[in-house]
mmCIF file with all atom_site columns, C-alpha atoms in Angstrom:
data_model
loop_
_atom_site.group_PDB
_atom_site.id
_atom_site.type_symbol
_atom_site.label_atom_id
_atom_site.label_alt_id
_atom_site.label_comp_id
_atom_site.label_asym_id
_atom_site.label_entity_id
_atom_site.label_seq_id
_atom_site.pdbx_PDB_ins_code
_atom_site.Cartn_x
_atom_site.Cartn_y
_atom_site.Cartn_z
_atom_site.occupancy
_atom_site.B_iso_or_equiv
_atom_site.pdbx_formal_charge
_atom_site.auth_seq_id
_atom_site.auth_comp_id
_atom_site.auth_asym_id
_atom_site.auth_atom_id
_atom_site.pdbx_PDB_model_num
ATOM 1   C CA . MET A 1 1   ? -1.159 9.658   3.895   1.00 0.00 ? 1   MET A CA 1
ATOM 2   C CA . PHE A 1 2   ? -3.574 8.849   0.995   1.00 0.00 ? 2   PHE A CA 1
ATOM 3   C CA . HIS A 1 3   ? -1.973 11.911  -1.171  1.00 0.00 ? 3   HIS A CA 1
ATOM 4   C CA . SER A 1 4   ? 1.364  10.583  -0.550  1.00 0.00 ? 4   SER A CA 1
ATOM 5   C CA . ALA A 1 5   ? 0.552  6.808   -1.362  1.00 0.00 ? 5   ALA A CA 1
ATOM 6   C CA . LEU A 1 6   ? -1.042 8.529   -4.701  1.00 0.00 ? 6   LEU A CA 1
ATOM 7   C CA . SER A 1 7   ? 2.016  10.510  -5.518  1.00 0.00 ? 7   SER A CA 1
ATOM 8   C CA . VAL A 1 8   ? 4.193  7.297   -5.529  1.00 0.00 ? 8   VAL A CA 1
ATOM 9   C CA . ILE A 1 9   ? 1.435  5.290   -7.379  1.00 0.00 ? 9   ILE A CA 1
ATOM 10  C CA . LEU A 1 10  ? 0.918  7.797   -9.956  1.00 0.00 ? 10  LEU A CA 1
ATOM 11  C CA . GLY A 1 11  ? 4.951  8.273   -10.131 1.00 0.00 ? 11  GLY A CA 1
ATOM 12  C CA . TYR A 1 12  ? 5.410  4.403   -10.636 1.00 0.00 ? 12  TYR A CA 1
ATOM 13  C CA . ALA A 1 13  ? 2.138  4.319   -13.465 1.00 0.00 ? 13  ALA A CA 1
ATOM 14  C CA . ALA A 1 14  ? 3.920  6.999   -15.532 1.00 0.00 ? 14  ALA A CA 1
ATOM 15  C CA . MET A 1 15  ? 7.256  4.935   -15.189 1.00 0.00 ? 15  MET A CA 1
ATOM 16  C CA . VAL A 1 16  ? 5.349  1.745   -16.293 1.00 0.00 ? 16  VAL A CA 1
ATOM 17  C CA . ALA A 1 17  ? 3.734  3.682   -19.479 1.00 0.00 ? 17  ALA A CA 1
ATOM 18  C CA . ILE A 1 18  ? 6.897  5.194   -20.662 1.00 0.00 ? 18  ILE A CA 1
ATOM 19  C CA . VAL A 1 19  ? 8.747  1.485   -20.448 1.00 0.00 ? 19  VAL A CA 1
ATOM 20  C CA . ILE A 1 20  ? 5.647  -0.173  -22.175 1.00 0.00 ? 20  ILE A CA 1
ATOM 21  C CA . VAL A 1 21  ? 6.092  2.501   -25.282 1.00 0.00 ? 21  VAL A CA 1
ATOM 22  C CA . GLY A 1 22  ? 9.801  2.444   -24.888 1.00 0.00 ? 22  GLY A CA 1
ATOM 23  C CA . THR A 1 23  ? 10.181 -1.224  -24.831 1.00 0.00 ? 23  THR A CA 1
ATOM 24  C CA . MET A 1 24  ? 7.951  -1.455  -28.066 1.00 0.00 ? 24  MET A CA 1
ATOM 25  C CA . LEU A 1 25  ? 9.861  1.144   -29.739 1.00 0.00 ? 25  LEU A CA 1
ATOM 26  C CA . SER A 1 26  ? 13.201 -0.729  -28.742 1.00 0.00 ? 26  SER A CA 1
ATOM 27  C CA . VAL A 1 27  ? 11.952 -3.822  -30.233 1.00 0.00 ? 27  VAL A CA 1
ATOM 28  C CA . ARG A 1 28  ? 11.033 -2.266  -33.333 1.00 0.00 ? 28  ARG A CA 1
ATOM 29  C CA . PHE A 1 29  ? 14.001 -0.140  -33.942 1.00 0.00 ? 29  PHE A CA 1
ATOM 30  C CA . VAL A 1 30  ? 16.895 -1.835  -32.109 1.00 0.00 ? 30  VAL A CA 1
ATOM 31  C CA . LEU A 1 31  ? 15.675 -5.606  -33.101 1.00 0.00 ? 31  LEU A CA 1
ATOM 32  C CA . GLY A 1 32  ? 14.025 -4.708  -36.072 1.00 0.00 ? 32  GLY A CA 1
ATOM 33  C CA . LYS A 1 33  ? 11.004 -7.130  -35.289 1.00 0.00 ? 33  LYS A CA 1
ATOM 34  C CA . SER A 1 34  ? 7.207  -6.188  -34.101 1.00 0.00 ? 34  SER A CA 1
ATOM 35  C CA . PHE A 1 35  ? 6.235  -6.553  -30.819 1.00 0.00 ? 35  PHE A CA 1
ATOM 36  C CA . ALA A 1 36  ? 3.749  -9.177  -31.814 1.00 0.00 ? 36  ALA A CA 1
ATOM 37  C CA . GLU A 1 37  ? 6.538  -11.167 -33.430 1.00 0.00 ? 37  GLU A CA 1
ATOM 38  C CA . MET A 1 38  ? 8.630  -10.868 -30.110 1.00 0.00 ? 38  MET A CA 1
ATOM 39  C CA . LYS A 1 39  ? 5.654  -12.172 -28.032 1.00 0.00 ? 39  LYS A CA 1
ATOM 40  C CA . LYS A 1 40  ? 4.718  -14.767 -30.511 1.00 0.00 ? 40  LYS A CA 1
ATOM 41  C CA . THR A 1 41  ? 8.551  -16.248 -30.942 1.00 0.00 ? 41  THR A CA 1
ATOM 42  C CA . GLY A 1 42  ? 9.362  -15.626 -27.062 1.00 0.00 ? 42  GLY A CA 1
ATOM 43  C CA . SER A 1 43  ? 12.381 -13.866 -27.918 1.00 0.00 ? 43  SER A CA 1
ATOM 44  C CA . GLY A 1 44  ? 13.627 -10.978 -25.611 1.00 0.00 ? 44  GLY A CA 1
ATOM 45  C CA . MET A 1 45  ? 11.039 -10.116 -23.039 1.00 0.00 ? 45  MET A CA 1
ATOM 46  C CA . GLY A 1 46  ? 12.829 -12.168 -20.434 1.00 0.00 ? 46  GLY A CA 1
ATOM 47  C CA . ALA A 1 47  ? 11.872 -15.696 -22.609 1.00 0.00 ? 47  ALA A CA 1
ATOM 48  C CA . GLY A 1 48  ? 15.160 -15.859 -24.745 1.00 0.00 ? 48  GLY A CA 1
ATOM 49  C CA . PRO A 1 49  ? 18.455 -14.407 -25.582 1.00 0.00 ? 49  PRO A CA 1
ATOM 50  C CA . VAL A 1 50  ? 18.555 -10.520 -25.984 1.00 0.00 ? 50  VAL A CA 1
ATOM 51  C CA . THR A 1 51  ? 21.073 -8.513  -27.593 1.00 0.00 ? 51  THR A CA 1
ATOM 52  C CA . ARG A 1 52  ? 23.347 -5.934  -26.004 1.00 0.00 ? 52  ARG A CA 1
ATOM 53  C CA . PRO A 1 53  ? 22.208 -3.298  -28.048 1.00 0.00 ? 53  PRO A CA 1
ATOM 54  C CA . TYR A 1 54  ? 18.450 -3.970  -27.053 1.00 0.00 ? 54  TYR A CA 1
ATOM 55  C CA . LEU A 1 55  ? 19.457 -4.301  -23.366 1.00 0.00 ? 55  LEU A CA 1
ATOM 56  C CA . ILE A 1 56  ? 21.215 -0.887  -23.359 1.00 0.00 ? 56  ILE A CA 1
ATOM 57  C CA . ALA A 1 57  ? 18.235 0.772   -25.222 1.00 0.00 ? 57  ALA A CA 1
ATOM 58  C CA . ASN A 1 58  ? 15.908 -0.822  -22.303 1.00 0.00 ? 58  ASN A CA 1
ATOM 59  C CA . LEU A 1 59  ? 18.421 0.724   -19.670 1.00 0.00 ? 59  LEU A CA 1
ATOM 60  C CA . VAL A 1 60  ? 18.198 4.399   -21.427 1.00 0.00 ? 60  VAL A CA 1
ATOM 61  C CA . VAL A 1 61  ? 14.324 3.811   -21.589 1.00 0.00 ? 61  VAL A CA 1
ATOM 62  C CA . SER A 1 62  ? 14.588 2.666   -17.942 1.00 0.00 ? 62  SER A CA 1
ATOM 63  C CA . ALA A 1 63  ? 16.609 5.771   -16.653 1.00 0.00 ? 63  ALA A CA 1
ATOM 64  C CA . PHE A 1 64  ? 14.449 8.138   -18.615 1.00 0.00 ? 64  PHE A CA 1
ATOM 65  C CA . ALA A 1 65  ? 11.086 6.455   -17.194 1.00 0.00 ? 65  ALA A CA 1
ATOM 66  C CA . ALA A 1 66  ? 12.674 6.342   -13.715 1.00 0.00 ? 66  ALA A CA 1
ATOM 67  C CA . LEU A 1 67  ? 13.758 10.290  -14.030 1.00 0.00 ? 67  LEU A CA 1
ATOM 68  C CA . VAL A 1 68  ? 10.076 10.890  -15.063 1.00 0.00 ? 68  VAL A CA 1
ATOM 69  C CA . GLY A 1 69  ? 8.347  8.904   -12.599 1.00 0.00 ? 69  GLY A CA 1
ATOM 70  C CA . GLY A 1 70  ? 10.378 10.360  -9.648  1.00 0.00 ? 70  GLY A CA 1
ATOM 71  C CA . MET A 1 71  ? 9.465  13.789  -11.118 1.00 0.00 ? 71  MET A CA 1
ATOM 72  C CA . VAL A 1 72  ? 5.693  12.933  -11.195 1.00 0.00 ? 72  VAL A CA 1
ATOM 73  C CA . THR A 1 73  ? 6.044  11.555  -7.673  1.00 0.00 ? 73  THR A CA 1
ATOM 74  C CA . GLY A 1 74  ? 7.867  14.731  -6.551  1.00 0.00 ? 74  GLY A CA 1
ATOM 75  C CA . HIS A 1 75  ? 5.502  17.221  -8.288  1.00 0.00 ? 75  HIS A CA 1
ATOM 76  C CA . LEU A 1 76  ? 2.425  15.372  -6.543  1.00 0.00 ? 76  LEU A CA 1
ATOM 77  C CA . ALA A 1 77  ? 3.878  15.044  -3.377  1.00 0.00 ? 77  ALA A CA 1
ATOM 78  C CA . SER A 1 78  ? 2.098  17.502  -1.015  1.00 0.00 ? 78  SER A CA 1
ATOM 79  C CA . GLU A 1 79  ? 5.851  17.877  0.848   1.00 0.00 ? 79  GLU A CA 1
ATOM 80  C CA . VAL A 1 80  ? 8.998  16.679  1.202   1.00 0.00 ? 80  VAL A CA 1
ATOM 81  C CA . PRO A 1 81  ? 9.544  15.281  -2.393  1.00 0.00 ? 81  PRO A CA 1
ATOM 82  C CA . LEU A 1 82  ? 12.643 13.387  -1.310  1.00 0.00 ? 82  LEU A CA 1
ATOM 83  C CA . TYR A 1 83  ? 10.907 11.085  1.091   1.00 0.00 ? 83  TYR A CA 1
ATOM 84  C CA . HIS A 1 84  ? 8.370  10.312  -1.601  1.00 0.00 ? 84  HIS A CA 1
ATOM 85  C CA . GLY A 1 85  ? 10.779 9.768   -4.212  1.00 0.00 ? 85  GLY A CA 1
ATOM 86  C CA . LEU A 1 86  ? 12.803 7.319   -1.565  1.00 0.00 ? 86  LEU A CA 1
ATOM 87  C CA . ALA A 1 87  ? 9.333  5.596   -1.069  1.00 0.00 ? 87  ALA A CA 1
ATOM 88  C CA . LEU A 1 88  ? 8.814  5.117   -4.766  1.00 0.00 ? 88  LEU A CA 1
ATOM 89  C CA . ALA A 1 89  ? 12.927 3.946   -5.161  1.00 0.00 ? 89  ALA A CA 1
ATOM 90  C CA . VAL A 1 90  ? 12.327 1.393   -2.399  1.00 0.00 ? 90  VAL A CA 1
ATOM 91  C CA . PHE A 1 91  ? 9.004  0.098   -4.437  1.00 0.00 ? 91  PHE A CA 1
ATOM 92  C CA . MET A 1 92  ? 11.058 0.059   -7.363  1.00 0.00 ? 92  MET A CA 1
ATOM 93  C CA . ALA A 1 93  ? 13.841 -1.861  -5.837  1.00 0.00 ? 93  ALA A CA 1
ATOM 94  C CA . LEU A 1 94  ? 11.344 -4.295  -4.610  1.00 0.00 ? 94  LEU A CA 1
ATOM 95  C CA . MET A 1 95  ? 9.882  -4.830  -7.949  1.00 0.00 ? 95  MET A CA 1
ATOM 96  C CA . SER A 1 96  ? 13.268 -5.115  -9.578  1.00 0.00 ? 96  SER A CA 1
ATOM 97  C CA . LEU A 1 97  ? 13.686 -8.212  -7.016  1.00 0.00 ? 97  LEU A CA 1
ATOM 98  C CA . VAL A 1 98  ? 10.562 -9.602  -8.170  1.00 0.00 ? 98  VAL A CA 1
ATOM 99  C CA . SER A 1 99  ? 11.298 -9.342  -11.638 1.00 0.00 ? 99  SER A CA 1
ATOM 100 C CA . ILE A 1 100 ? 15.113 -10.795 -11.318 1.00 0.00 ? 100 ILE A CA 1
ATOM 101 C CA . ARG A 1 101 ? 13.449 -13.830 -9.754  1.00 0.00 ? 101 ARG A CA 1
ATOM 102 C CA . GLN A 1 102 ? 11.086 -14.320 -12.556 1.00 0.00 ? 102 GLN A CA 1
ATOM 103 C CA . ALA A 1 103 ? 13.754 -13.587 -15.259 1.00 0.00 ? 103 ALA A CA 1
ATOM 104 C CA . GLY A 1 104 ? 16.431 -15.823 -13.799 1.00 0.00 ? 104 GLY A CA 1
ATOM 105 C CA . ASN A 1 105 ? 19.426 -16.397 -15.951 1.00 0.00 ? 105 ASN A CA 1
ATOM 106 C CA . SER A 1 106 ? 17.835 -15.200 -19.380 1.00 0.00 ? 106 SER A CA 1
ATOM 107 C CA . GLN A 1 107 ? 19.015 -11.465 -18.618 1.00 0.00 ? 107 GLN A CA 1
ATOM 108 C CA . PRO A 1 108 ? 22.451 -10.849 -17.686 1.00 0.00 ? 108 PRO A CA 1
ATOM 109 C CA . ARG A 1 109 ? 23.452 -10.091 -14.009 1.00 0.00 ? 109 ARG A CA 1
ATOM 110 C CA . TRP A 1 110 ? 24.983 -6.567  -14.716 1.00 0.00 ? 110 TRP A CA 1
ATOM 111 C CA . TYR A 1 111 ? 21.362 -5.735  -16.626 1.00 0.00 ? 111 TYR A CA 1
ATOM 112 C CA . GLN A 1 112 ? 19.573 -6.918  -13.548 1.00 0.00 ? 112 GLN A CA 1
ATOM 113 C CA . VAL A 1 113 ? 21.720 -5.368  -10.946 1.00 0.00 ? 113 VAL A CA 1
ATOM 114 C CA . LEU A 1 114 ? 21.586 -1.771  -12.741 1.00 0.00 ? 114 LEU A CA 1
ATOM 115 C CA . LEU A 1 115 ? 17.580 -1.865  -13.107 1.00 0.00 ? 115 LEU A CA 1
ATOM 116 C CA . ALA A 1 116 ? 17.469 -2.792  -9.418  1.00 0.00 ? 116 ALA A CA 1
ATOM 117 C CA . THR A 1 117 ? 20.155 -0.188  -8.218  1.00 0.00 ? 117 THR A CA 1
ATOM 118 C CA . VAL A 1 118 ? 20.667 2.836   -10.680 1.00 0.00 ? 118 VAL A CA 1
ATOM 119 C CA . MET A 1 119 ? 17.208 3.062   -11.711 1.00 0.00 ? 119 MET A CA 1
ATOM 120 C CA . PRO A 1 120 ? 15.804 3.747   -8.165  1.00 0.00 ? 120 PRO A CA 1
ATOM 121 C CA . ALA A 1 121 ? 18.855 6.274   -7.454  1.00 0.00 ? 121 ALA A CA 1
ATOM 122 C CA . ILE A 1 122 ? 17.452 8.241   -11.097 1.00 0.00 ? 122 ILE A CA 1
ATOM 123 C CA . ALA A 1 123 ? 13.832 8.258   -9.515  1.00 0.00 ? 123 ALA A CA 1
ATOM 124 C CA . VAL A 1 124 ? 15.053 9.817   -6.100  1.00 0.00 ? 124 VAL A CA 1
ATOM 125 C CA . ALA A 1 125 ? 16.640 12.890  -8.274  1.00 0.00 ? 125 ALA A CA 1
ATOM 126 C CA . GLY A 1 126 ? 13.886 13.173  -10.254 1.00 0.00 ? 126 GLY A CA 1
ATOM 127 C CA . ALA A 1 127 ? 11.657 13.811  -7.337  1.00 0.00 ? 127 ALA A CA 1
ATOM 128 C CA . LEU A 1 128 ? 14.001 16.551  -6.232  1.00 0.00 ? 128 LEU A CA 1
ATOM 129 C CA . ILE A 1 129 ? 14.030 18.304  -9.813  1.00 0.00 ? 129 ILE A CA 1
#
């Protein structure tokens, strides 16, 4: 049981690390700002208007992170990677709902729906690889 929970936690941690680095790179190269500028002005990061290219870059980063997180979870799972991938996907969906609630209307609904539905599915696929 502990090993199963640990595989999901470490898969999620891998995703978080990739998203943090990917977000910083997206801010820098897509928006042309430093991460410190974004935090100071409050634009992006759920606190203001964001551009479509930035959202698309975030979706690409999130998809990559979900795939790697699923792969980490599936690899670390002692058995039945599918079930562990599904556990990660459920956790991701729940965390997405929390994020949607916090972001409110600062992000487009299509973006929020993709994060809450497609990314967990990609994580399951990653667990099966």
